[in-house]
Amino acid sequence: MDELASMQLTAAAGPVAAEGDTLTIAGRTMRSRLVLGSGGFPSLELLSEAVAASGCELVTVALRRVLAGGEPKAGGSLVDVLSAAGVGVLPNTAGCRTARDAMLTARLAREAFATDWIKLEVIGDEDTLLPDAPELLRAAEELIDEGFVVLPYTTDDPVLARRLADVGCAAVMPLGSPIGSGMGVCNPYNIALLREAVDVPVVLDAGVGTASDAALAMELGCDGVMVASAIARARDPARMAAAMRAAVDAGRLARAAGRIPRRRYATPSTPDEGLADFG
Amino acid sequence: MILLNGQSADVQAGEPVSAILRHMGLDPDARGVAVAVDGEVVPRAQWDSFALPEDARVEVLGAMQGG
């Protein structure tokens, strides 16, 4: 444990993915396949450390009412922190319950952050925060008409993902399990089917609890993984960010390498031929 | 009465959006800020010229950690 605790977050724990392996969404090419959510970090310092350790190039931000007196002051400095880190800002419509609210939030985000990119969230259930499919599709379609680059937070339904891709979404972001639940990928079968159903990048979003969840998502064929709570609420966010980075790389490599099929019984890795006979 | 982020504000109809921002102690040049009046976005370029209508509902939003 002491040895583990003293592990340095250096390049030694850094990227192992193939040189030149990049993820392109709507013409933007990124070396990192990890998208970081900025929510839940106890401080901007910890967020900044996690951004660096994750190697990510895209970080989500939300829009909320500014209180009189300029609070939250974190608003301006959050943008400054991300700008200093050299990462792109991906505004979201977190908390929106209707297509109308999500569309207005997206338009405001475009003004606030000078980007056409929007992570579109339309929540349909208070307990699970699951997406509202009809509202999501409607908002996606209208925002794309307005020139937005739409990355919808969606269910793990391959048919809905295809509909979202068909109306022009730049990527789809299916949930592994409910937001902040840390339950990982609850339906790997659906994620694999969804990957086959669309031609746009698939970025698993929500539910990742630890590094192996991110690796599994990549092994299932996802093009990227978005992680927020699992890093922000970890005891050591920067260390977890480094773990997620390595996991995404490991899963990507394993996917490319091609896993062996599952078998019900053992298959010896050592041949029986030449086995000694001890009488 | 102007409603600013859900609360009555000491700003008069006819004043520009930028007056609201000053009233809130916000730098109009700050990044990560956006304004909606009565459910419509007011682009940054119009903050000095857009006059608040009577009983305007103004939302001033800023970047926050999230997602």
CSV table of C-alpha atoms in Angstrom, one decimal:
chain,number,residue,atom,x,y,z
A,1,MET,CA,0.0,0.0,0.0
A,2,ASP,CA,2.8,2.4,0.9
A,3,GLU,CA,4.5,1.5,-2.4
A,4,LEU,CA,1.3,2.2,-4.2
A,5,ALA,CA,0.8,5.5,-2.4
A,6,SER,CA,4.2,6.7,-3.4
A,7,MET,CA,3.7,5.9,-7.1
A,8,GLN,CA,4.6,9.0,-9.0
A,9,LEU,CA,2.3,10.3,-11.7
A,10,THR,CA,4.9,10.6,-14.3
A,11,ALA,CA,5.1,9.8,-18.0
A,12,ALA,CA,5.9,6.2,-17.0
A,13,ALA,CA,2.2,5.8,-16.2
A,14,GLY,CA,1.3,7.7,-19.4
A,15,PRO,CA,0.0,6.8,-22.7
A,16,VAL,CA,0.7,3.4,-24.2
A,17,ALA,CA,-1.7,3.6,-27.1
A,18,ALA,CA,-0.3,3.3,-30.6
A,19,GLU,CA,1.5,6.3,-31.9
A,20,GLY,CA,-0.8,8.3,-34.1
A,21,ASP,CA,-4.0,6.8,-32.8
A,22,THR,CA,-6.4,9.7,-32.7
A,23,LEU,CA,-10.1,10.4,-32.2
A,24,THR,CA,-11.8,12.7,-34.6
A,25,ILE,CA,-15.2,14.3,-33.9
A,26,ALA,CA,-16.6,16.8,-36.3
A,27,GLY,CA,-13.2,17.5,-37.8
A,28,ARG,CA,-11.5,18.0,-34.4
A,29,THR,CA,-8.7,15.5,-34.0
A,30,MET,CA,-7.7,14.5,-30.5
A,31,ARG,CA,-4.9,12.3,-29.2
A,32,SER,CA,-6.8,11.5,-26.1
A,33,ARG,CA,-9.9,9.4,-26.1
A,34,LEU,CA,-10.8,10.4,-22.6
A,35,VAL,CA,-13.3,13.3,-22.0
A,36,LEU,CA,-13.3,14.8,-18.5
A,37,GLY,CA,-16.3,16.2,-16.7
A,38,SER,CA,-15.5,19.1,-14.6
A,39,GLY,CA,-18.3,18.6,-12.1
A,40,GLY,CA,-17.8,17.5,-8.5
A,41,PHE,CA,-14.2,18.5,-8.0
A,42,PRO,CA,-13.7,19.9,-4.5
A,43,SER,CA,-11.5,22.6,-5.9
A,44,LEU,CA,-10.2,24.1,-9.2
A,45,GLU,CA,-6.7,23.0,-8.2
A,46,LEU,CA,-7.8,19.4,-8.0
A,47,LEU,CA,-9.6,19.8,-11.3
A,48,SER,CA,-6.5,21.3,-12.9
A,49,GLU,CA,-4.3,18.4,-11.6
A,50,ALA,CA,-6.8,15.9,-12.9
A,51,VAL,CA,-6.9,17.5,-16.3
A,52,ALA,CA,-3.1,17.3,-16.5
A,53,ALA,CA,-3.0,13.7,-15.3
A,54,SER,CA,-5.8,12.5,-17.6
A,55,GLY,CA,-4.2,13.9,-20.7
A,56,CYS,CA,-7.7,14.8,-22.0
A,57,GLU,CA,-8.2,17.5,-24.5
A,58,LEU,CA,-11.9,18.1,-23.9
A,59,VAL,CA,-13.6,19.1,-20.6
A,60,THR,CA,-17.3,19.6,-20.0
A,61,VAL,CA,-18.7,22.7,-18.3
A,62,ALA,CA,-22.2,23.7,-17.3
A,63,LEU,CA,-24.1,27.0,-17.2
A,64,ARG,CA,-25.8,28.2,-14.1
A,65,ARG,CA,-27.2,31.5,-12.7
A,66,VAL,CA,-24.6,34.0,-11.7
A,67,LEU,CA,-25.3,35.4,-8.3
A,68,ALA,CA,-25.2,39.1,-7.6
A,69,GLY,CA,-21.6,40.1,-6.7
A,70,GLY,CA,-20.3,38.0,-9.5
A,71,GLU,CA,-20.6,34.7,-7.6
A,72,PRO,CA,-19.8,32.0,-8.4
A,73,LYS,CA,-16.5,33.6,-9.1
A,74,ALA,CA,-15.3,30.1,-10.1
A,75,GLY,CA,-17.1,30.8,-13.3
A,76,GLY,CA,-14.5,33.0,-14.8
A,77,SER,CA,-11.6,31.2,-13.3
A,78,LEU,CA,-13.0,27.8,-14.4
A,79,VAL,CA,-12.7,29.0,-18.0
A,80,ASP,CA,-9.3,30.4,-17.2
A,81,VAL,CA,-8.1,27.1,-15.7
A,82,LEU,CA,-9.3,25.2,-18.8
A,83,SER,CA,-7.8,27.7,-21.1
A,84,ALA,CA,-4.4,27.6,-19.3
A,85,ALA,CA,-4.5,23.8,-19.6
A,86,GLY,CA,-5.0,24.1,-23.3
A,87,VAL,CA,-8.1,21.9,-23.4
A,88,GLY,CA,-11.3,22.5,-25.3
A,89,VAL,CA,-14.5,23.4,-23.6
A,90,LEU,CA,-17.5,21.2,-24.1
A,91,PRO,CA,-20.6,23.0,-22.7
A,92,ASN,CA,-23.5,20.8,-21.6
A,93,THR,CA,-27.2,21.3,-21.0
A,94,ALA,CA,-27.1,19.4,-17.7
A,95,GLY,CA,-30.3,19.7,-15.7
A,96,CYS,CA,-32.5,20.5,-18.6
A,97,ARG,CA,-35.8,18.7,-18.6
A,98,THR,CA,-37.3,19.8,-21.9
A,99,ALA,CA,-36.1,20.2,-25.5
A,100,ARG,CA,-36.9,23.9,-25.2
A,101,ASP,CA,-34.7,24.5,-22.2
A,102,ALA,CA,-31.9,22.4,-23.6
A,103,MET,CA,-32.0,24.4,-26.9
A,104,LEU,CA,-32.0,27.7,-25.1
A,105,THR,CA,-29.1,26.6,-22.9
A,106,ALA,CA,-27.2,25.4,-25.9
A,107,ARG,CA,-27.6,28.9,-27.6
A,108,LEU,CA,-26.5,30.6,-24.4
A,109,ALA,CA,-23.5,28.2,-24.2
A,110,ARG,CA,-22.5,29.2,-27.7
A,111,GLU,CA,-22.5,32.8,-26.6
A,112,ALA,CA,-20.7,32.2,-23.4
A,113,PHE,CA,-17.9,29.9,-24.7
A,114,ALA,CA,-17.7,30.8,-28.4
A,115,THR,CA,-18.1,27.2,-29.4
A,116,ASP,CA,-20.8,25.4,-31.5
A,117,TRP,CA,-20.2,22.2,-29.6
A,118,ILE,CA,-22.8,21.1,-27.2
A,119,LYS,CA,-23.1,18.0,-25.0
A,120,LEU,CA,-26.9,17.7,-25.2
A,121,GLU,CA,-28.6,16.4,-22.1
A,122,VAL,CA,-32.4,16.2,-21.7
A,123,ILE,CA,-33.3,14.5,-18.4
A,124,GLY,CA,-36.5,12.5,-18.2
A,125,ASP,CA,-36.5,10.9,-14.8
A,126,GLU,CA,-35.5,12.4,-11.5
A,127,ASP,CA,-34.3,9.2,-9.8
A,128,THR,CA,-32.2,7.8,-12.6
A,129,LEU,CA,-31.5,10.9,-14.6
A,130,LEU,CA,-32.1,8.9,-17.7
A,131,PRO,CA,-32.5,10.8,-21.0
A,132,ASP,CA,-35.9,11.7,-22.3
A,133,ALA,CA,-35.6,10.1,-25.8
A,134,PRO,CA,-38.2,12.1,-27.8
A,135,GLU,CA,-37.2,15.4,-26.3
A,136,LEU,CA,-33.5,14.6,-26.9
A,137,LEU,CA,-34.1,13.7,-30.6
A,138,ARG,CA,-36.2,16.8,-31.2
A,139,ALA,CA,-33.6,19.1,-29.6
A,140,ALA,CA,-30.7,17.4,-31.4
A,141,GLU,CA,-32.5,17.9,-34.8
A,142,GLU,CA,-33.2,21.6,-34.2
A,143,LEU,CA,-29.8,22.4,-32.8
A,144,ILE,CA,-28.1,20.7,-35.8
A,145,ASP,CA,-30.3,22.8,-38.1
A,146,GLU,CA,-28.9,25.8,-36.2
A,147,GLY,CA,-25.4,24.7,-36.9
A,148,PHE,CA,-24.5,23.1,-33.6
A,149,VAL,CA,-22.1,20.2,-33.3
A,150,VAL,CA,-24.3,18.0,-31.1
A,151,LEU,CA,-23.0,15.2,-28.8
A,152,PRO,CA,-26.1,13.8,-27.2
A,153,TYR,CA,-26.1,12.0,-23.8
A,154,THR,CA,-28.3,9.1,-24.7
A,155,THR,CA,-29.5,5.7,-23.5
A,156,ASP,CA,-27.7,2.5,-24.5
A,157,ASP,CA,-30.5,1.9,-27.1
A,158,PRO,CA,-28.9,1.2,-30.5
A,159,VAL,CA,-32.0,2.3,-32.3
A,160,LEU,CA,-32.2,5.7,-30.6
A,161,ALA,CA,-28.4,6.1,-31.2
A,162,ARG,CA,-29.0,5.4,-34.9
A,163,ARG,CA,-31.8,7.9,-35.1
A,164,LEU,CA,-29.5,10.5,-33.4
A,165,ALA,CA,-26.7,9.8,-35.8
A,166,ASP,CA,-29.2,9.9,-38.7
A,167,VAL,CA,-30.3,13.5,-37.9
A,168,GLY,CA,-26.6,14.5,-37.9
A,169,CYS,CA,-25.2,14.2,-34.4
A,170,ALA,CA,-21.4,14.3,-34.5
A,171,ALA,CA,-21.1,11.5,-31.9
A,172,VAL,CA,-23.3,9.7,-29.5
A,173,MET,CA,-22.7,9.4,-25.8
A,174,PRO,CA,-24.5,6.4,-24.4
A,175,LEU,CA,-24.7,5.8,-20.7
A,176,GLY,CA,-23.0,2.8,-19.1
A,177,SER,CA,-25.3,3.2,-16.1
A,178,PRO,CA,-26.9,6.2,-14.4
A,179,ILE,CA,-25.0,9.4,-13.9
A,180,GLY,CA,-22.8,9.3,-10.8
A,181,SER,CA,-23.9,5.7,-10.0
A,182,GLY,CA,-20.4,4.2,-10.5
A,183,MET,CA,-22.1,0.9,-11.6
A,184,GLY,CA,-20.0,0.7,-14.7
A,185,VAL,CA,-21.3,-0.7,-18.0
A,186,CYS,CA,-24.6,-2.4,-17.0
A,187,ASN,CA,-25.4,-3.7,-20.4
A,188,PRO,CA,-22.3,-4.5,-22.4
A,189,TYR,CA,-24.3,-6.3,-25.0
A,190,ASN,CA,-26.2,-3.1,-25.8
A,191,ILE,CA,-23.1,-1.0,-26.0
A,192,ALA,CA,-21.5,-3.4,-28.4
A,193,LEU,CA,-24.7,-3.4,-30.5
A,194,LEU,CA,-24.9,0.3,-30.4
A,195,ARG,CA,-21.3,0.6,-31.6
A,196,GLU,CA,-22.2,-1.5,-34.6
A,197,ALA,CA,-25.4,0.5,-35.3
A,198,VAL,CA,-23.8,3.9,-35.9
A,199,ASP,CA,-20.9,5.3,-38.0
A,200,VAL,CA,-20.2,8.3,-35.8
A,201,PRO,CA,-17.9,8.1,-32.8
A,202,VAL,CA,-19.3,6.5,-29.6
A,203,VAL,CA,-18.2,8.0,-26.4
A,204,LEU,CA,-19.4,6.1,-23.3
A,205,ASP,CA,-20.8,8.6,-20.9
A,206,ALA,CA,-21.9,8.1,-17.3
A,207,GLY,CA,-21.7,5.3,-14.8
A,208,VAL,CA,-17.9,4.7,-14.9
A,209,GLY,CA,-16.8,3.9,-11.4
A,210,THR,CA,-13.3,2.8,-11.8
A,211,ALA,CA,-10.6,2.2,-14.4
A,212,SER,CA,-11.8,-1.3,-15.4
A,213,ASP,CA,-15.2,0.2,-16.4
A,214,ALA,CA,-13.4,2.5,-18.8
A,215,ALA,CA,-11.3,-0.3,-20.2
A,216,LEU,CA,-14.4,-2.5,-20.7
A,217,ALA,CA,-16.1,0.3,-22.6
A,218,MET,CA,-13.1,0.6,-25.0
A,219,GLU,CA,-12.9,-3.2,-25.3
A,220,LEU,CA,-16.6,-3.2,-26.4
A,221,GLY,CA,-15.6,-0.8,-29.2
A,222,CYS,CA,-16.3,2.6,-27.9
A,223,ASP,CA,-14.2,5.3,-29.4
A,224,GLY,CA,-13.8,7.2,-26.2
A,225,VAL,CA,-15.0,7.4,-22.6
A,226,MET,CA,-16.2,10.4,-20.6
A,227,VAL,CA,-15.6,10.3,-16.9
A,228,ALA,CA,-16.7,12.9,-14.3
A,229,SER,CA,-17.7,11.6,-10.8
A,230,ALA,CA,-15.3,8.6,-10.8
A,231,ILE,CA,-12.4,11.0,-11.0
A,232,ALA,CA,-13.8,14.1,-9.2
A,233,ARG,CA,-15.0,12.1,-6.2
A,234,ALA,CA,-12.2,9.7,-6.0
A,235,ARG,CA,-10.0,10.0,-2.8
A,236,ASP,CA,-7.2,11.1,-5.1
A,237,PRO,CA,-8.6,12.6,-8.3
A,238,ALA,CA,-5.3,13.1,-10.1
A,239,ARG,CA,-4.3,9.5,-9.5
A,240,MET,CA,-7.7,8.2,-10.7
A,241,ALA,CA,-7.4,10.5,-13.8
A,242,ALA,CA,-4.0,8.8,-14.6
A,243,ALA,CA,-5.7,5.4,-14.0
A,244,MET,CA,-8.5,6.3,-16.4
A,245,ARG,CA,-6.0,7.4,-19.0
A,246,ALA,CA,-4.1,4.1,-18.8
A,247,ALA,CA,-7.4,2.1,-18.8
A,248,VAL,CA,-8.7,3.8,-21.9
A,249,ASP,CA,-5.3,3.1,-23.6
A,250,ALA,CA,-5.4,-0.5,-22.4
A,251,GLY,CA,-9.0,-1.1,-23.6
A,252,ARG,CA,-8.2,0.5,-26.9
A,253,LEU,CA,-5.2,-1.8,-27.4
A,254,ALA,CA,-7.1,-4.9,-26.3
A,255,ARG,CA,-9.9,-4.1,-28.7
A,256,ALA,CA,-7.3,-3.7,-31.5
A,257,ALA,CA,-5.5,-6.8,-30.5
A,258,GLY,CA,-8.6,-9.0,-30.6
A,259,ARG,CA,-9.7,-10.9,-27.5
A,260,ILE,CA,-9.9,-14.7,-27.5
A,261,PRO,CA,-13.4,-16.2,-27.5
A,262,ARG,CA,-14.9,-17.2,-24.2
A,263,ARG,CA,-15.1,-20.9,-23.7
A,264,ARG,CA,-17.1,-22.9,-21.1
A,265,TYR,CA,-14.2,-25.3,-20.3
A,266,ALA,CA,-10.4,-25.0,-20.1
A,267,THR,CA,-8.1,-25.1,-23.1
A,268,PRO,CA,-4.6,-26.1,-22.1
A,269,SER,CA,-2.0,-23.5,-23.1
A,270,THR,CA,0.7,-26.2,-22.8
A,271,PRO,CA,0.5,-29.1,-25.3
A,272,ASP,CA,0.1,-32.7,-23.8
A,273,GLU,CA,2.5,-34.0,-26.4
A,274,GLY,CA,5.8,-35.0,-24.9
A,275,LEU,CA,4.3,-35.2,-21.4
A,276,ALA,CA,6.4,-37.5,-19.1
A,277,ASP,CA,5.0,-40.8,-18.0
A,278,PHE,CA,6.0,-41.4,-14.4
A,279,GLY,CA,4.5,-44.9,-14.4
B,1,MET,CA,-40.3,45.2,-12.4
B,2,ILE,CA,-37.2,43.5,-13.8
B,3,LEU,CA,-36.7,39.9,-12.6
B,4,LEU,CA,-33.0,39.0,-12.5
B,5,ASN,CA,-32.3,35.3,-12.1
B,6,GLY,CA,-35.6,34.9,-10.5
B,7,GLN,CA,-35.4,37.8,-8.1
B,8,SER,CA,-36.5,41.4,-8.3
B,9,ALA,CA,-33.6,43.6,-9.3
B,10,ASP,CA,-32.8,47.3,-8.8
B,11,VAL,CA,-32.7,48.0,-12.6
B,12,GLN,CA,-35.2,49.9,-14.7
B,13,ALA,CA,-36.8,48.9,-18.0
B,14,GLY,CA,-35.2,50.7,-20.8
B,15,GLU,CA,-31.7,50.2,-19.4
B,16,PRO,CA,-29.3,48.1,-21.5
B,17,VAL,CA,-28.3,44.5,-20.6
B,18,SER,CA,-24.8,45.8,-19.8
B,19,ALA,CA,-26.4,47.8,-16.9
B,20,ILE,CA,-27.6,44.5,-15.4
B,21,LEU,CA,-24.1,43.1,-15.6
B,22,ARG,CA,-22.6,46.2,-14.0
B,23,HIS,CA,-25.3,46.0,-11.3
B,24,MET,CA,-24.1,42.4,-10.6
B,25,GLY,CA,-20.5,43.4,-10.5
B,26,LEU,CA,-19.7,41.5,-13.6
B,27,ASP,CA,-17.1,42.4,-16.2
B,28,PRO,CA,-19.0,42.5,-19.5
B,29,ASP,CA,-15.8,41.3,-21.2
B,30,ALA,CA,-15.5,38.2,-19.0
B,31,ARG,CA,-15.6,34.9,-20.9
B,32,GLY,CA,-18.1,32.3,-19.9
B,33,VAL,CA,-21.1,34.6,-19.4
B,34,ALA,CA,-24.3,34.6,-21.3
B,35,VAL,CA,-27.6,36.5,-21.1
B,36,ALA,CA,-31.2,35.6,-22.0
B,37,VAL,CA,-34.1,38.0,-21.8
B,38,ASP,CA,-37.6,36.6,-21.8
B,39,GLY,CA,-36.4,33.3,-23.1
B,40,GLU,CA,-34.3,34.6,-25.9
B,41,VAL,CA,-30.5,34.9,-26.1
B,42,VAL,CA,-29.1,38.4,-26.2
B,43,PRO,CA,-25.9,38.2,-28.1
B,44,ARG,CA,-22.8,39.8,-26.5
B,45,ALA,CA,-22.6,42.3,-29.3
B,46,GLN,CA,-26.0,43.7,-28.3
B,47,TRP,CA,-25.4,44.0,-24.6
B,48,ASP,CA,-24.9,47.8,-24.8
B,49,SER,CA,-27.8,48.4,-27.1
B,50,PHE,CA,-30.5,45.9,-26.1
B,51,ALA,CA,-33.0,47.8,-23.8
B,52,LEU,CA,-34.7,45.8,-21.2
B,53,PRO,CA,-38.5,45.7,-21.8
B,54,GLU,CA,-41.0,46.2,-19.0
B,55,ASP,CA,-41.2,43.2,-16.6
B,56,ALA,CA,-38.3,41.5,-18.4
B,57,ARG,CA,-37.2,38.2,-17.0
B,58,VAL,CA,-33.5,38.2,-17.3
B,59,GLU,CA,-31.2,35.2,-16.9
B,60,VAL,CA,-27.5,35.8,-16.4
B,61,LEU,CA,-25.6,32.6,-16.6
B,62,GLY,CA,-22.0,31.7,-16.1
B,63,ALA,CA,-19.6,28.8,-16.4
B,64,MET,CA,-19.8,26.3,-13.6
B,65,GLN,CA,-18.2,23.0,-13.0
B,66,GLY,CA,-20.5,20.3,-14.3
B,67,GLY,CA,-21.1,17.2,-16.4
